PDB file of C-alpha atoms in Angstrom:
ATOM      1  CA  SER A   1      -8.071  -3.383 -30.630  1.00  0.00           C
ATOM      2  CA  SER A   2     -11.870  -2.992 -30.692  1.00  0.00           C
ATOM      3  CA  GLY A   3     -12.248  -6.407 -29.002  1.00  0.00           C
ATOM      4  CA  ILE A   4     -10.056  -5.314 -26.110  1.00  0.00           C
ATOM      5  CA  ASN A   5     -11.965  -2.073 -25.687  1.00  0.00           C
ATOM      6  CA  ALA A   6     -15.293  -3.880 -25.827  1.00  0.00           C
ATOM      7  CA  GLU A   7     -14.241  -6.330 -23.108  1.00  0.00           C
ATOM      8  CA  TRP A   8     -12.331  -3.801 -20.983  1.00  0.00           C
ATOM      9  CA  PRO A   9     -13.942  -0.380 -21.468  1.00  0.00           C
ATOM     10  CA  LEU A  10     -11.826   2.659 -20.633  1.00  0.00           C
ATOM     11  CA  ARG A  11     -12.670   4.363 -17.394  1.00  0.00           C
ATOM     12  CA  PRO A  12     -13.665   8.036 -17.645  1.00  0.00           C
ATOM     13  CA  GLY A  13     -10.516  10.148 -17.787  1.00  0.00           C
ATOM     14  CA  GLY A  14      -8.340   7.038 -17.996  1.00  0.00           C
ATOM     15  CA  ALA A  15      -5.361   6.611 -20.269  1.00  0.00           C
ATOM     16  CA  GLU A  16      -5.553   4.380 -23.315  1.00  0.00           C
ATOM     17  CA  GLY A  17      -2.754   2.305 -21.806  1.00  0.00           C
ATOM     18  CA  GLN A  18      -5.288   0.933 -19.339  1.00  0.00           C
ATOM     19  CA  SER A  19      -6.998  -0.978 -22.128  1.00  0.00           C
ATOM     20  CA  LEU A  20      -3.662  -2.638 -22.918  1.00  0.00           C
ATOM     21  CA  ILE A  21      -2.754  -3.670 -19.352  1.00  0.00           C
ATOM     22  CA  LEU A  22      -6.152  -4.791 -18.048  1.00  0.00           C
ATOM     23  CA  PRO A  23      -6.285  -8.161 -19.869  1.00  0.00           C
ATOM     24  CA  HIS A  24      -2.762  -8.920 -18.585  1.00  0.00           C
ATOM     25  CA  LEU A  25      -3.192  -7.564 -15.072  1.00  0.00           C
ATOM     26  CA  ASN A  26      -3.532 -10.928 -13.344  1.00  0.00           C
ATOM     27  CA  PRO A  27      -0.296 -12.427 -14.797  1.00  0.00           C
ATOM     28  CA  VAL A  28       1.635  -9.199 -14.089  1.00  0.00           C
ATOM     29  CA  VAL A  29       0.485  -9.149 -10.464  1.00  0.00           C
ATOM     30  CA  LYS A  30       1.319 -12.861 -10.111  1.00  0.00           C
ATOM     31  CA  TYR A  31       4.821 -12.301 -11.524  1.00  0.00           C
ATOM     32  CA  ILE A  32       5.527  -9.440  -9.110  1.00  0.00           C
ATOM     33  CA  HIS A  33       4.093 -11.490  -6.259  1.00  0.00           C
ATOM     34  CA  LEU A  34       6.456 -14.368  -7.064  1.00  0.00           C
ATOM     35  CA  SER A  35       9.360 -11.910  -7.126  1.00  0.00           C
ATOM     36  CA  LEU A  36       8.383 -10.593  -3.684  1.00  0.00           C
ATOM     37  CA  LEU A  37       7.919 -14.147  -2.399  1.00  0.00           C
ATOM     38  CA  SER A  38      11.484 -14.976  -3.368  1.00  0.00           C
ATOM     39  CA  LEU A  39      12.633 -12.020  -1.242  1.00  0.00           C
ATOM     40  CA  LYS A  40      10.464 -13.201   1.634  1.00  0.00           C
ATOM     41  CA  LYS A  41      11.776 -16.768   1.445  1.00  0.00           C
ATOM     42  CA  ASN A  42      15.421 -15.712   1.261  1.00  0.00           C
ATOM     43  CA  LYS A  43      14.929 -13.499   4.328  1.00  0.00           C
ATOM     44  CA  LYS A  44      17.748 -11.240   3.291  1.00  0.00           C
ATOM     45  CA  LYS A  45      18.090  -7.672   2.213  1.00  0.00           C
ATOM     46  CA  VAL A  46      18.139  -6.791  -1.457  1.00  0.00           C
ATOM     47  CA  VAL A  47      21.742  -6.727  -2.626  1.00  0.00           C
ATOM     48  CA  GLY A  48      23.236  -5.619  -5.910  1.00  0.00           C
ATOM     49  CA  VAL A  49      22.369  -2.671  -8.084  1.00  0.00           C
ATOM     50  CA  SER A  50      20.321  -4.671 -10.616  1.00  0.00           C
ATOM     51  CA  SER A  51      18.126  -6.402  -8.012  1.00  0.00           C
ATOM     52  CA  LYS A  52      17.497  -3.109  -6.169  1.00  0.00           C
ATOM     53  CA  LYS A  53      16.540  -1.419  -9.433  1.00  0.00           C
ATOM     54  CA  THR A  54      14.273  -4.321 -10.403  1.00  0.00           C
ATOM     55  CA  LEU A  55      12.548  -4.302  -7.009  1.00  0.00           C
ATOM     56  CA  LYS A  56      12.039  -0.544  -7.214  1.00  0.00           C
ATOM     57  CA  GLN A  57      10.535  -0.855 -10.704  1.00  0.00           C
ATOM     58  CA  GLU A  58       8.266  -3.733  -9.677  1.00  0.00           C
ATOM     59  CA  LEU A  59       6.976  -1.918  -6.594  1.00  0.00           C
ATOM     60  CA  HIS A  60       6.386   1.225  -8.657  1.00  0.00           C
ATOM     61  CA  LEU A  61       4.523  -0.740 -11.333  1.00  0.00           C
ATOM     62  CA  LEU A  62       2.476  -2.571  -8.715  1.00  0.00           C
ATOM     63  CA  SER A  63       1.555   0.732  -7.091  1.00  0.00           C
ATOM     64  CA  ARG A  64       0.454   2.166 -10.426  1.00  0.00           C
ATOM     65  CA  ILE A  65      -1.649  -0.814 -11.514  1.00  0.00           C
ATOM     66  CA  SER A  66      -3.179  -1.596  -8.116  1.00  0.00           C
ATOM     67  CA  CYS A  67      -5.857   1.057  -8.686  1.00  0.00           C
ATOM     68  CA  LEU A  68      -6.991  -0.936 -11.752  1.00  0.00           C
ATOM     69  CA  ILE A  69      -7.607  -4.096  -9.756  1.00  0.00           C
ATOM     70  CA  THR A  70     -11.229  -3.117  -9.158  1.00  0.00           C
ATOM     71  CA  GLU A  71     -11.731  -3.684 -12.897  1.00  0.00           C
ATOM     72  CA  ILE A  72     -11.075  -7.427 -12.526  1.00  0.00           C
ATOM     73  CA  PRO A  73     -14.369  -9.252 -11.932  1.00  0.00           C
ATOM     74  CA  HIS A  74     -12.909 -12.659 -11.019  1.00  0.00           C
ATOM     75  CA  VAL A  75     -13.635 -13.964  -7.517  1.00  0.00           C
ATOM     76  CA  SER A  76     -10.475 -16.106  -7.623  1.00  0.00           C
ATOM     77  CA  PHE A  77      -8.423 -12.908  -7.819  1.00  0.00           C
ATOM     78  CA  GLN A  78      -9.434 -12.087  -4.228  1.00  0.00           C
ATOM     79  CA  THR A  79      -7.213 -14.859  -2.887  1.00  0.00           C
ATOM     80  CA  SER A  80      -4.334 -13.533  -5.009  1.00  0.00           C
ATOM     81  CA  CYS A  81      -4.849 -10.108  -3.449  1.00  0.00           C
ATOM     82  CA  ASP A  82      -4.917 -11.658   0.016  1.00  0.00           C
ATOM     83  CA  ALA A  83      -1.614 -13.447  -0.618  1.00  0.00           C
ATOM     84  CA  LEU A  84      -0.036 -10.338  -2.135  1.00  0.00           C
ATOM     85  CA  ILE A  85      -1.067  -8.184   0.841  1.00  0.00           C
ATOM     86  CA  SER A  86       0.366 -10.753   3.259  1.00  0.00           C
ATOM     87  CA  THR A  87       3.646 -10.831   1.319  1.00  0.00           C
ATOM     88  CA  LEU A  88       3.892  -7.037   1.128  1.00  0.00           C
ATOM     89  CA  VAL A  89       3.150  -6.715   4.849  1.00  0.00           C
ATOM     90  CA  HIS A  90       5.915  -9.209   5.618  1.00  0.00           C
ATOM     91  CA  VAL A  91       8.382  -7.493   3.265  1.00  0.00           C
ATOM     92  CA  LEU A  92       7.620  -4.126   4.869  1.00  0.00           C
ATOM     93  CA  LYS A  93       7.671  -5.423   8.446  1.00  0.00           C
ATOM     94  CA  GLU A  94      11.014  -7.174   7.996  1.00  0.00           C
ATOM     95  CA  GLN A  95      12.382  -4.005   6.355  1.00  0.00           C
ATOM     96  CA  ILE A  96      13.454  -5.832   3.226  1.00  0.00           C
ATOM     97  CA  VAL A  97      12.218  -2.669   1.521  1.00  0.00           C
ATOM     98  CA  ARG A  98      13.892   0.373   3.097  1.00  0.00           C
ATOM     99  CA  LYS A  99      13.901   3.277   0.637  1.00  0.00           C
ATOM    100  CA  PRO A 100      11.092   5.745   1.356  1.00  0.00           C
ATOM    101  CA  THR A 101       9.810   5.732  -2.239  1.00  0.00           C
ATOM    102  CA  ASP A 102       9.648   1.929  -2.218  1.00  0.00           C
ATOM    103  CA  VAL A 103       7.854   1.965   1.140  1.00  0.00           C
ATOM    104  CA  VAL A 104       5.332   4.493  -0.217  1.00  0.00           C
ATOM    105  CA  ASN A 105       4.721   2.359  -3.337  1.00  0.00           C
ATOM    106  CA  ALA A 106       4.287  -0.830  -1.302  1.00  0.00           C
ATOM    107  CA  VAL A 107       1.983   0.829   1.247  1.00  0.00           C
ATOM    108  CA  ASN A 108      -0.118   2.435  -1.500  1.00  0.00           C
ATOM    109  CA  THR A 109      -0.487  -0.968  -3.141  1.00  0.00           C
ATOM    110  CA  VAL A 110      -1.632  -2.504   0.152  1.00  0.00           C
ATOM    111  CA  SER A 111      -4.160   0.341   0.557  1.00  0.00           C
ATOM    112  CA  GLN A 112      -5.606  -0.222  -2.931  1.00  0.00           C
ATOM    113  CA  LEU A 113      -5.797  -3.997  -2.480  1.00  0.00           C
ATOM    114  CA  LEU A 114      -7.483  -3.628   0.918  1.00  0.00           C
ATOM    115  CA  LEU A 115     -10.030  -1.262  -0.605  1.00  0.00           C
ATOM    116  CA  TYR A 116     -10.713  -3.798  -3.359  1.00  0.00           C
ATOM    117  CA  LEU A 117     -11.205  -6.628  -0.846  1.00  0.00           C
ATOM    118  CA  LYS A 118     -13.423  -4.472   1.362  1.00  0.00           C
ATOM    119  CA  LYS A 119     -15.689  -3.595  -1.574  1.00  0.00           C
ATOM    120  CA  SER A 120     -15.878  -7.222  -2.649  1.00  0.00           C
ATOM    121  CA  GLU A 121     -16.713  -8.300   0.944  1.00  0.00           C
ATOM    122  CA  TYR A 122     -13.833 -10.738   1.216  1.00  0.00           C
ATOM    123  CA  PRO A 123     -14.342 -13.133   4.188  1.00  0.00           C
ATOM    124  CA  SER A 124     -10.810 -12.755   5.644  1.00  0.00           C
ATOM    125  CA  PHE A 125     -10.819  -8.966   5.328  1.00  0.00           C
ATOM    126  CA  ASN A 126     -10.763  -8.310   9.094  1.00  0.00           C
ATOM    127  CA  SER A 127      -7.669 -10.431   9.736  1.00  0.00           C
ATOM    128  CA  LEU A 128      -5.869  -8.696   6.845  1.00  0.00           C
ATOM    129  CA  GLN A 129      -6.878  -5.353   8.278  1.00  0.00           C
ATOM    130  CA  ASP A 130      -5.434  -6.324  11.680  1.00  0.00           C
ATOM    131  CA  SER A 131      -2.112  -7.404  10.157  1.00  0.00           C
ATOM    132  CA  CYS A 132      -1.913  -4.089   8.268  1.00  0.00           C
ATOM    133  CA  TYR A 133      -2.596  -2.195  11.500  1.00  0.00           C
ATOM    134  CA  LYS A 134       0.234  -4.043  13.265  1.00  0.00           C
ATOM    135  CA  MET A 135       2.597  -3.387  10.356  1.00  0.00           C
ATOM    136  CA  CYS A 136       1.732   0.330  10.385  1.00  0.00           C
ATOM    137  CA  SER A 137       2.365   0.470  14.130  1.00  0.00           C
ATOM    138  CA  VAL A 138       5.845  -0.992  13.685  1.00  0.00           C
ATOM    139  CA  LEU A 139       6.801   1.117  10.660  1.00  0.00           C
ATOM    140  CA  LEU A 140       5.539   4.402  12.077  1.00  0.00           C
ATOM    141  CA  GLY A 141       7.915   3.952  15.002  1.00  0.00           C
ATOM    142  CA  GLU A 142      10.892   3.292  12.723  1.00  0.00           C
ATOM    143  CA  ASN A 143      10.318   5.520   9.682  1.00  0.00           C
ATOM    144  CA  ASN A 144      11.145   9.238   9.669  1.00  0.00           C
ATOM    145  CA  ASP A 145      10.370  10.060   6.036  1.00  0.00           C
ATOM    146  CA  ARG A 146       7.412  12.417   5.733  1.00  0.00           C
ATOM    147  CA  TYR A 147       5.871  10.793   2.659  1.00  0.00           C
ATOM    148  CA  ALA A 148       6.312   7.245   3.908  1.00  0.00           C
ATOM    149  CA  ARG A 149       4.689   8.237   7.211  1.00  0.00           C
ATOM    150  CA  GLY A 150       1.880   9.923   5.276  1.00  0.00           C
ATOM    151  CA  ALA A 151       1.209   6.748   3.285  1.00  0.00           C
ATOM    152  CA  LEU A 152       1.296   4.685   6.488  1.00  0.00           C
ATOM    153  CA  CYS A 153      -1.152   7.078   8.166  1.00  0.00           C
ATOM    154  CA  ALA A 154      -3.487   6.853   5.166  1.00  0.00           C
ATOM    155  CA  LEU A 155      -3.369   3.044   5.349  1.00  0.00           C
ATOM    156  CA  LEU A 156      -3.934   3.151   9.100  1.00  0.00           C
ATOM    157  CA  THR A 157      -6.930   5.438   8.608  1.00  0.00           C
ATOM    158  CA  SER A 158      -8.381   3.021   6.059  1.00  0.00           C
ATOM    159  CA  THR A 159      -8.228   0.218   8.649  1.00  0.00           C
ATOM    160  CA  GLU A 160     -10.729   2.232  10.719  1.00  0.00           C
ATOM    161  CA  HIS A 161      -8.876   1.457  13.941  1.00  0.00           C
ATOM    162  CA  PRO A 162      -9.928   3.665  16.886  1.00  0.00           C
ATOM    163  CA  THR A 163      -6.418   5.154  17.226  1.00  0.00           C
ATOM    164  CA  ALA A 164      -6.080   5.963  13.508  1.00  0.00           C
ATOM    165  CA  LYS A 165      -7.468   9.486  13.831  1.00  0.00           C
ATOM    166  CA  ILE A 166      -5.041  10.256  16.663  1.00  0.00           C
ATOM    167  CA  VAL A 167      -2.055   8.965  14.693  1.00  0.00           C
ATOM    168  CA  GLN A 168      -3.203  10.999  11.680  1.00  0.00           C
ATOM    169  CA  SER A 169      -3.316  14.126  13.876  1.00  0.00           C
ATOM    170  CA  LEU A 170       0.133  13.441  15.319  1.00  0.00           C
ATOM    171  CA  ASN A 171       1.585  13.270  11.801  1.00  0.00           C
ATOM    172  CA  SER A 172      -0.269  16.209  10.238  1.00  0.00           C
ATOM    173  CA  TRP A 173       1.503  18.926   8.273  1.00  0.00           C
ATOM    174  CA  ASN A 174       0.612  22.556   7.766  1.00  0.00           C
ATOM    175  CA  THR A 175      -1.111  23.103   4.427  1.00  0.00           C
ATOM    176  CA  THR A 176      -0.159  26.783   4.155  1.00  0.00           C
ATOM    177  CA  VAL A 177       3.522  26.724   5.181  1.00  0.00           C
ATOM    178  CA  LEU A 178       5.983  24.470   3.382  1.00  0.00           C
ATOM    179  CA  ASP A 179       7.550  21.655   5.460  1.00  0.00           C
ATOM    180  CA  GLU A 180       6.105  22.823   8.749  1.00  0.00           C
ATOM    181  CA  PRO A 181       4.111  20.555  11.064  1.00  0.00           C
ATOM    182  CA  ASP A 182       0.535  21.495  11.900  1.00  0.00           C
ATOM    183  CA  TYR A 183       1.137  22.253  15.557  1.00  0.00           C
ATOM    184  CA  ASP A 184      -2.534  22.752  16.447  1.00  0.00           C
ATOM    185  CA  ALA A 185      -3.578  19.387  15.004  1.00  0.00           C
ATOM    186  CA  ARG A 186      -0.624  17.632  16.636  1.00  0.00           C
ATOM    187  CA  LEU A 187      -1.401  19.226  20.004  1.00  0.00           C
ATOM    188  CA  GLN A 188      -5.003  18.056  19.677  1.00  0.00           C
ATOM    189  CA  GLY A 189      -3.689  14.576  18.854  1.00  0.00           C
ATOM    190  CA  TYR A 190      -1.652  14.550  22.086  1.00  0.00           C
ATOM    191  CA  ARG A 191      -4.743  15.664  24.031  1.00  0.00           C
ATOM    192  CA  ASP A 192      -6.829  12.907  22.447  1.00  0.00           C
ATOM    193  CA  MET A 193      -4.103  10.360  23.164  1.00  0.00           C
ATOM    194  CA  SER A 194      -4.065  11.260  26.861  1.00  0.00           C
ATOM    195  CA  GLN A 195      -7.795  10.598  27.058  1.00  0.00           C
ATOM    196  CA  VAL A 196      -7.618   7.126  25.482  1.00  0.00           C
TER     197      VAL A 196
END
């Protein structure tokens, strides 16, 4: 136990479970990536209760552990992140994942992985960013769920595309009234869009 903590120190405010998962993070991410690749290769929707439940659990787990990826110092892990982002973008674009909670988990994972690659100055970061922007453009036009759209807007904002701020404004919600759009921000977004 002390050896694990010495090699993988706990982050401030982090749970003790982090010290257990960190040494095994790379194999877990690879396993989930292989599972997603099998979906991508089959090019079919997830069928059956057990496979839907497994996919939901894997996407949820991936979303939860993706924030820990910055703790992995290996340069070789960058290419794994690149491949995982590409797979997730494809899975999202082809709508293999349809449930809003699964979309949110997948998009949050992509956001965390992109942040990791940006900080580590990954050479192919710009092309990954472009593919994420295109995916967000497609999914924002097809997804009506508030939380999924919020996650997509957050990812779009992280790509630093010139239209990201406008899209964020067009999808803003009032912070004082429950489930009511922020009409002023949305109106400003429409004004900004007409000037582009």
